[in-house]
Amino acid sequence: MSCTEWKREPTILDVFFGFLLPYRPPRSALGAFVWRRRMWLETTFALSMMEPWEKVLVACFFWTLFALLTAGIYLYLPDHISYVYGRTKYYLLGRELGVTSALSWSSRWAAAGNVTPPLGYVLDVRDAL
């Protein structure tokens, strides 16, 4: 980096999107805050020692990882919270589904167009014994 490049004051766009970051912070409060965070990130993980194409590769890898993690949380966390709520309710209250609720579930299963409801399987097994 040349002396003039080293001494220049970056703009906010340079801080957000530039590959080479000068050593002086921008004048604005937001730009200076983002500049400090970016300098911390680049020095902690040695990104300042990498070529621009290596920085892009590392950034793409972590953004992909972040996107997959976010999608997983968005898709599976509500169902998992519901499952944990049901298990917690069972452990604290000690009750399973009652017979009436199991029968209503079985009748809904049959009404949905399934050939044999689960209750029919139970009755077939009892008849076989």
Coordinates of N, CA and C in Angstrom, one line a residue:
M1 N 0.9 -1.2 0.0 CA 0.0 0.0 0.0 C 0.9 1.2 0.0
S2 N 0.6 2.2 -0.8 CA 1.4 3.4 -1.0 C 1.2 4.3 0.2
C3 N 2.0 5.3 0.4 CA 1.9 6.3 1.5 C 0.6 7.1 1.3
T4 N 0.3 7.5 0.1 CA -1.0 8.3 -0.1 C -2.2 7.4 0.2
E5 N -2.1 6.1 -0.2 CA -3.2 5.2 0.1 C -3.4 5.0 1.6
W6 N -2.3 4.9 2.3 CA -2.2 4.6 3.7 C -2.8 5.8 4.5
K7 N -2.6 7.0 4.0 CA -3.0 8.2 4.7 C -4.4 8.7 4.4
R8 N -5.0 8.2 3.3 CA -6.2 8.7 2.9 C -7.4 8.3 3.8
E9 N -8.4 9.1 3.9 CA -9.5 8.8 4.7 C -10.6 8.1 3.9
P10 N -11.0 6.9 4.3 CA -12.0 6.1 3.5 C -13.4 6.7 3.6
T11 N -14.2 6.4 2.6 CA -15.6 6.7 2.7 C -16.3 5.5 3.3
I12 N -17.6 5.7 3.6 CA -18.4 4.6 4.2 C -18.5 3.5 3.2
L13 N -18.6 3.8 1.9 CA -18.7 2.7 0.9 C -17.3 1.9 0.8
D14 N -16.2 2.6 1.0 CA -14.9 1.9 1.1 C -14.9 0.9 2.3
V15 N -15.5 1.4 3.4 CA -15.5 0.5 4.6 C -16.3 -0.7 4.4
F16 N -17.5 -0.5 3.7 CA -18.4 -1.6 3.6 C -17.9 -2.6 2.4
F17 N -17.5 -2.0 1.3 CA -17.3 -2.8 0.1 C -15.9 -2.9 -0.4
G18 N -15.0 -2.1 0.1 CA -13.6 -2.1 -0.4 C -12.8 -3.3 0.1
F19 N -11.9 -3.7 -0.7 CA -11.0 -4.9 -0.4 C -9.8 -4.4 0.5
L20 N -9.2 -3.3 0.1 CA -8.1 -2.7 0.9 C -8.6 -1.6 1.8
L21 N -8.4 -1.7 3.0 CA -8.9 -0.7 4.0 C -7.8 0.2 4.5
P22 N -7.9 1.5 4.3 CA -6.8 2.4 4.8 C -6.8 2.3 6.4
Y23 N -5.7 2.8 6.9 CA -5.5 2.7 8.4 C -6.2 3.9 9.2
R24 N -6.8 4.8 8.5 CA -7.5 5.9 9.2 C -9.0 5.6 9.1
P25 N -9.7 5.9 10.2 CA -11.2 5.7 10.2 C -11.9 6.9 9.5
P26 N -13.1 6.7 9.0 CA -13.8 7.8 8.4 C -14.3 8.8 9.4
R27 N -14.7 10.0 9.0 CA -15.1 11.0 9.9 C -16.5 10.7 10.6
S28 N -17.4 10.1 9.9 CA -18.7 9.9 10.4 C -18.7 8.8 11.5
A29 N -19.6 9.0 12.4 CA -19.7 8.0 13.6 C -20.0 6.6 13.1
L30 N -21.0 6.5 12.2 CA -21.3 5.1 11.7 C -20.1 4.5 11.0
G31 N -19.5 5.3 10.1 CA -18.4 4.8 9.4 C -17.2 4.4 10.3
A32 N -16.9 5.2 11.3 CA -15.9 4.9 12.2 C -16.2 3.6 13.0
F33 N -17.4 3.4 13.4 CA -17.8 2.2 14.1 C -17.7 1.0 13.3
V34 N -18.2 1.0 12.0 CA -18.0 -0.1 11.1 C -16.6 -0.4 10.8
W35 N -15.8 0.7 10.6 CA -14.3 0.6 10.3 C -13.6 -0.1 11.5
R36 N -14.0 0.2 12.7 CA -13.3 -0.5 13.9 C -13.7 -1.9 13.9
R37 N -15.0 -2.3 13.6 CA -15.4 -3.7 13.6 C -14.7 -4.4 12.5
R38 N -14.6 -3.8 11.4 CA -14.0 -4.5 10.2 C -12.5 -4.7 10.5
M39 N -11.8 -3.7 11.1 CA -10.4 -3.8 11.4 C -10.2 -4.9 12.4
W40 N -11.1 -5.0 13.4 CA -11.0 -6.1 14.4 C -11.1 -7.4 13.8
L41 N -12.1 -7.6 12.9 CA -12.4 -8.8 12.2 C -11.2 -9.2 11.3
E42 N -10.7 -8.3 10.5 CA -9.6 -8.6 9.6 C -8.3 -8.9 10.4
T43 N -8.0 -8.3 11.5 CA -6.8 -8.6 12.2 C -6.9 -9.8 13.1
T44 N -8.1 -10.1 13.6 CA -8.3 -11.3 14.4 C -8.2 -12.6 13.5
F45 N -8.7 -12.6 12.3 CA -8.7 -13.8 11.5 C -7.7 -13.7 10.4
A46 N -6.8 -12.7 10.4 CA -5.7 -12.6 9.5 C -6.2 -12.3 8.0
L47 N -7.4 -11.7 7.9 CA -7.9 -11.4 6.6 C -7.1 -10.3 5.9
S48 N -6.4 -9.5 6.7 CA -5.6 -8.4 6.2 C -4.4 -8.9 5.5
M49 N -4.0 -10.2 5.7 CA -2.8 -10.8 5.1 C -3.2 -11.5 3.8
M50 N -4.5 -11.5 3.5 CA -4.9 -12.3 2.3 C -5.0 -11.4 1.1
E51 N -5.0 -12.1 -0.1 CA -5.2 -11.4 -1.4 C -6.7 -11.1 -1.5
P52 N -7.2 -10.2 -2.3 CA -8.6 -9.9 -2.5 C -9.4 -11.1 -2.8
W53 N -8.9 -12.0 -3.7 CA -9.7 -13.2 -4.1 C -9.8 -14.1 -3.0
E54 N -8.9 -14.2 -2.1 CA -9.0 -15.0 -0.9 C -10.0 -14.5 0.1
K55 N -10.0 -13.2 0.2 CA -11.1 -12.6 1.1 C -12.5 -12.9 0.6
V56 N -12.6 -12.8 -0.8 CA -13.9 -13.1 -1.4 C -14.3 -14.5 -1.1
L57 N -13.4 -15.4 -1.3 CA -13.6 -16.9 -1.0 C -14.0 -17.1 0.4
V58 N -13.3 -16.5 1.4 CA -13.6 -16.7 2.8 C -15.0 -16.1 3.1
A59 N -15.3 -14.9 2.5 CA -16.6 -14.3 2.8 C -17.7 -15.1 2.2
C60 N -17.5 -15.6 1.0 CA -18.6 -16.5 0.4 C -18.8 -17.7 1.2
F61 N -17.8 -18.3 1.7 CA -17.9 -19.5 2.5 C -18.7 -19.2 3.8
F62 N -18.4 -18.1 4.5 CA -19.1 -17.8 5.7 C -20.5 -17.3 5.5
W63 N -20.7 -16.5 4.4 CA -22.1 -16.1 4.1 C -23.0 -17.3 3.7
T64 N -22.4 -18.3 3.0 CA -23.2 -19.5 2.7 C -23.5 -20.3 4.0
L65 N -22.5 -20.4 4.8 CA -22.7 -21.1 6.1 C -23.8 -20.3 6.9
F66 N -23.7 -19.0 7.0 CA -24.7 -18.2 7.7 C -26.1 -18.4 7.1
A67 N -26.2 -18.4 5.8 CA -27.5 -18.6 5.1 C -28.1 -19.9 5.4
L68 N -27.3 -21.0 5.4 CA -27.8 -22.3 5.7 C -28.3 -22.4 7.2
L69 N -27.5 -21.8 8.1 CA -27.9 -21.8 9.5 C -29.2 -21.0 9.7
T70 N -29.3 -19.9 9.0 CA -30.5 -19.1 9.2 C -31.7 -19.8 8.6
A71 N -31.6 -20.5 7.5 CA -32.7 -21.3 6.9 C -33.0 -22.4 7.8
G72 N -32.1 -23.1 8.4 CA -32.3 -24.2 9.3 C -33.1 -23.7 10.5
I73 N -32.7 -22.6 11.1 CA -33.4 -22.1 12.2 C -34.8 -21.7 11.9
Y74 N -35.0 -21.0 10.7 CA -36.3 -20.6 10.3 C -37.2 -21.8 10.0
L75 N -36.7 -22.8 9.4 CA -37.6 -23.9 9.1 C -37.8 -24.9 10.2
Y76 N -36.8 -25.2 11.0 CA -36.9 -26.3 12.0 C -37.1 -25.8 13.4
L77 N -36.8 -24.6 13.8 CA -36.9 -24.2 15.2 C -38.4 -24.1 15.6
P78 N -39.3 -23.6 14.9 CA -40.7 -23.6 15.4 C -41.2 -25.0 15.7
D79 N -40.9 -26.0 14.8 CA -41.4 -27.4 15.1 C -40.7 -27.9 16.3
H80 N -39.4 -27.6 16.5 CA -38.6 -28.1 17.6 C -39.1 -27.5 18.9
I81 N -39.5 -26.2 18.9 CA -40.0 -25.6 20.1 C -41.4 -26.2 20.5
S82 N -42.2 -26.5 19.5 CA -43.5 -27.2 19.7 C -43.2 -28.6 20.4
Y83 N -42.2 -29.3 19.8 CA -41.9 -30.6 20.4 C -41.4 -30.5 21.8
V84 N -40.5 -29.6 22.1 CA -40.0 -29.4 23.4 C -41.1 -29.0 24.4
Y85 N -42.0 -28.1 23.9 CA -43.1 -27.7 24.7 C -44.0 -28.9 25.1
G86 N -44.3 -29.8 24.2 CA -45.0 -31.0 24.5 C -44.3 -32.0 25.4
R87 N -43.0 -32.1 25.3 CA -42.3 -33.0 26.2 C -42.2 -32.4 27.6
T88 N -42.0 -31.1 27.6 CA -42.0 -30.4 28.9 C -43.3 -30.5 29.6
K89 N -44.4 -30.3 28.9 CA -45.7 -30.5 29.5 C -46.0 -31.9 30.0
Y90 N -45.5 -32.9 29.2 CA -45.6 -34.3 29.7 C -44.8 -34.5 31.0
Y91 N -43.6 -34.0 31.0 CA -42.8 -34.3 32.2 C -43.3 -33.5 33.4
L92 N -43.8 -32.4 33.2 CA -44.3 -31.6 34.4 C -45.7 -32.0 34.8
L93 N -46.6 -32.4 33.9 CA -48.0 -32.7 34.2 C -48.2 -34.2 34.3
G94 N -47.4 -35.0 33.6 CA -47.5 -36.4 33.6 C -48.6 -37.0 32.9
R95 N -49.2 -36.4 31.9 CA -50.3 -36.9 31.1 C -50.0 -37.1 29.7
E96 N -50.4 -38.2 29.1 CA -50.3 -38.5 27.7 C -51.7 -38.0 27.1
L97 N -51.8 -38.2 25.8 CA -53.1 -37.9 25.2 C -54.2 -38.9 25.7
G98 N -55.3 -38.3 26.0 CA -56.4 -39.2 26.4 C -57.0 -40.1 25.3
V99 N -57.8 -41.0 25.7 CA -58.4 -41.9 24.7 C -59.3 -41.2 23.8
T100 N -60.0 -40.2 24.3 CA -61.0 -39.5 23.4 C -60.2 -38.7 22.4
S101 N -59.1 -38.1 22.8 CA -58.3 -37.3 21.8 C -57.7 -38.2 20.8
A102 N -57.2 -39.4 21.2 CA -56.6 -40.3 20.3 C -57.7 -40.8 19.3
L103 N -58.9 -41.1 19.8 CA -60.0 -41.5 18.8 C -60.4 -40.4 17.9
S104 N -60.4 -39.1 18.4 CA -60.8 -38.0 17.5 C -59.7 -37.9 16.4
W105 N -58.4 -38.1 16.8 CA -57.3 -38.0 15.8 C -57.5 -39.1 14.8
S106 N -57.8 -40.3 15.3 CA -58.0 -41.5 14.4 C -59.2 -41.2 13.4
S107 N -60.2 -40.6 13.9 CA -61.4 -40.4 13.0 C -61.0 -39.3 12.0
R108 N -60.2 -38.3 12.3 CA -59.8 -37.3 11.4 C -58.9 -38.0 10.3
W109 N -58.1 -38.9 10.8 CA -57.2 -39.6 9.8 C -58.0 -40.4 8.8
A110 N -59.1 -41.0 9.2 CA -59.9 -41.8 8.3 C -60.7 -40.8 7.4
A111 N -61.1 -39.7 7.9 CA -61.9 -38.8 7.1 C -61.1 -38.1 6.0
A112 N -59.8 -38.1 6.2 CA -58.9 -37.4 5.3 C -58.7 -38.3 4.0
G113 N -59.3 -39.5 4.0 CA -59.2 -40.3 2.8 C -58.2 -41.5 2.9
N114 N -57.7 -41.7 4.1 CA -56.8 -42.8 4.2 C -57.6 -44.1 4.3
V115 N -57.1 -45.2 3.7 CA -57.8 -46.4 3.6 C -58.1 -47.0 4.9
T116 N -57.1 -47.2 5.7 CA -57.3 -47.8 7.0 C -56.7 -46.9 8.1
P117 N -57.6 -46.5 9.0 CA -57.1 -45.6 10.1 C -56.2 -46.4 11.0
P118 N -55.4 -45.7 11.8 CA -54.5 -46.4 12.7 C -55.2 -47.2 13.7
L119 N -56.4 -46.8 14.1 CA -57.2 -47.6 15.0 C -57.6 -48.9 14.4
G120 N -57.8 -48.9 13.1 CA -58.1 -50.2 12.4 C -57.0 -51.2 12.5
Y121 N -55.7 -50.7 12.4 CA -54.6 -51.6 12.6 C -54.6 -52.2 14.0
V122 N -54.9 -51.4 15.0 CA -54.9 -51.9 16.4 C -56.0 -53.0 16.5
L123 N -57.1 -52.8 15.9 CA -58.2 -53.8 16.0 C -57.9 -55.0 15.2
D124 N -57.2 -54.9 14.1 CA -56.8 -56.1 13.3 C -55.8 -56.9 14.1
V125 N -54.9 -56.3 14.8 CA -53.9 -57.0 15.6 C -54.5 -57.7 16.7
R126 N -55.5 -57.1 17.4 CA -56.3 -57.7 18.5 C -57.0 -59.0 18.0
D127 N -57.6 -58.8 16.8 CA -58.4 -60.0 16.2 C -57.4 -61.1 15.8
A128 N -56.2 -60.8 15.4 CA -55.3 -61.8 15.0 C -54.8 -62.6 16.2
L129 N -54.8 -62.0 17.4 CA -54.3 -62.7 18.6 C -55.4 -63.5 19.2

